[in-house]
């Protein structure tokens, strides 16, 4: 049973001395001072390796310490001296490991050699690389149809690994290529593609130097993208207005102390957000339409001085219909649904009307709702009204949380590739790709749960923990014949396998990647703003048995395809330049890749929307109006969102503390408004049970504690992935299938068994779906 959380409210600025102390403790714990400092000096440097954390771009002029607190933790966590080796697996049966927390599993250390779980066994045992590759190849060759295999990808895979992986899957004959983007920014890609014809952001890092207003909406940079705070600090210091829109008041948007500004560490820090709009969970459409309505009212008062009429006329379509629809909205409804007062909305709209260039940044606070695509498109409407796309200091900026998730999609990791991409791939490599749509993440879970998948291969990630509806996803995985995890560290997905489970350990981003003759090799990655650059690890590998991801994929492809292979996979993967030559042949913008990627700063990929060229059917950006999503909560119900703590990266949990939110010693908490606690007869720290309801299905979690927090009434927050069992797999964004992890209807009640005799119960009435 989890312990009662210790609450120590956080006061002061984000980062600063607290970040320095936190990293120092991590260095001591994971690697030791000498090795840890040597590693950190290479993070995000020209001749070093790309941080395995977020995808925030590198500045033109880099400091000697070009990393943030959480990036440092990610690097040190990967470089840990602890090992999950054969002795570890002999000592700990799978049944025992399932009872460990995600933090405890991660703390077991680095995987060291291939491990196999045979059918019916409660232990992993060592297996040779040759036998492991043969086992996977035999299973893939034995499927009745290629679509009975699924190839999942995490966003930390390099461009070279991703390109070979999708080529292997498509030559095998399937587009079943779900990825982690399905669970986070898929709504961004779908929404933007329909509006501007490009599913990526349009800004560069330089644009932040010219913006005088920056929206930060549905995002917590202080925890999830801390390097971004340096960029925002520079904007704040030169007078840019920063508008934070979030149900939670996050310290990173309050004040920030740059840890490298030694003489300012004792001061108050830089004030970041000038405005904070504390929107209700999933009240974003109402708020954005309120801002648009206020903007249109200002235009009526000052004709021709608020809207960019020339841009709207020349570059967009659908504005007249959009304007008419917004005019029908009444302020009372917009205020009620958003939870933000009209005066606050009008104040920010006035500031926006007076700005010269504006950027909108967002993350999963917008995308993980049933109306996630609508959120993105309503935000885009706001930018289009003032011509804030395709000019200096302005544009859309979806901030990615994985270091190469955008690059993986560029390389073709997608269940619904375009015909243009497949045509180029076929011509460039000499294959005939399948044309039918593959499974995305939600569809893959449904297919596994109904026995339509025999082999599941994961290139990184922690699928079982990251996906929604944890118990259902784990049960679905068990119906596969073979599950294969290409991983660096132990995680929950290794414990819920098919009839047989295989772990293939790979090199981490920080480690030296040597070719056949011992020559150093470098992979490439793409950041959130479309810059592709090299990454070259230098640390000694955790085990001599580790292989690189491209080498593992090449061996699987060569052994599975045999004489059918369109390329010599093994020889191609041995020299990453050869992989990049294939990429250059297939993907536009990567021409002459091997030369250009070695230039200082890498190469910036073309983005037509950045130049106001919109590759939509009619060549224009589109205004798209969406009806207001209504909050339909019964008495006693709350709307829950899952969030990350300050001491985790995605499903990787470093400690049980969340320094910025003042919660220590436990992650099984639910953050609630004090009045919502009182209405339920709860006090701070009381044990509670959570129950989610969706379309007649119920899911329950026990062993949580209630914590008062500054969050709108009727809303609550829980940590990911602990609360994922409450997220219905069938509840997802329309059009993108992104799980609605931030719109979960729940009840919170005093724990049924609070006497210490209970355990962490997860129950569900959900039926299998097809």
CSV table of N, CA and C in Angstrom, one decimal, residues 9 31 65 196 314 377 386 430 443 575 585 625 692 713:
chain,number,residue,atom,x,y,z
A,9,UNK,N,4.5,22.8,0.3
A,9,UNK,CA,4.2,23.8,-0.8
A,9,UNK,C,5.4,24.4,-1.3
A,31,UNK,N,25.9,7.7,-11.4
A,31,UNK,CA,27.1,7.4,-12.1
A,31,UNK,C,28.4,7.7,-11.3
A,65,UNK,N,27.1,24.0,-20.7
A,65,UNK,CA,26.2,23.1,-20.0
A,65,UNK,C,24.8,23.3,-20.7
A,196,UNK,N,-3.4,24.0,-42.5
A,196,UNK,CA,-2.3,24.6,-43.3
A,196,UNK,C,-1.6,23.7,-44.2
A,314,UNK,N,-6.1,36.9,-49.1
A,314,UNK,CA,-5.2,36.3,-50.1
A,314,UNK,C,-4.9,34.9,-49.8
A,377,UNK,N,-7.4,23.3,-34.1
A,377,UNK,CA,-7.9,24.1,-35.2
A,377,UNK,C,-8.5,25.5,-34.7
A,386,UNK,N,-5.1,37.1,-37.4
A,386,UNK,CA,-4.1,38.3,-37.5
A,386,UNK,C,-2.9,38.0,-38.3
A,430,UNK,N,12.9,-0.1,-54.4
A,430,UNK,CA,12.6,-1.2,-55.2
A,430,UNK,C,11.7,-2.2,-54.6
A,443,UNK,N,-6.1,1.1,-32.3
A,443,UNK,CA,-6.6,0.0,-33.2
A,443,UNK,C,-5.7,-1.3,-32.9
A,575,UNK,N,26.9,0.8,-42.0
A,575,UNK,CA,27.4,2.1,-42.3
A,575,UNK,C,26.2,3.0,-42.4
A,585,UNK,N,17.3,9.6,-50.9
A,585,UNK,CA,16.7,9.1,-52.2
A,585,UNK,C,15.2,9.1,-52.1
A,625,UNK,N,-14.6,26.1,-38.0
A,625,UNK,CA,-15.3,26.3,-36.7
A,625,UNK,C,-15.8,25.0,-36.1
A,692,UNK,N,-13.8,5.6,-12.8
A,692,UNK,CA,-14.2,6.3,-14.1
A,692,UNK,C,-15.4,5.6,-14.7
A,713,UNK,N,-12.7,24.2,-9.7
A,713,UNK,CA,-13.7,23.3,-9.2
A,713,UNK,C,-14.2,22.4,-10.3
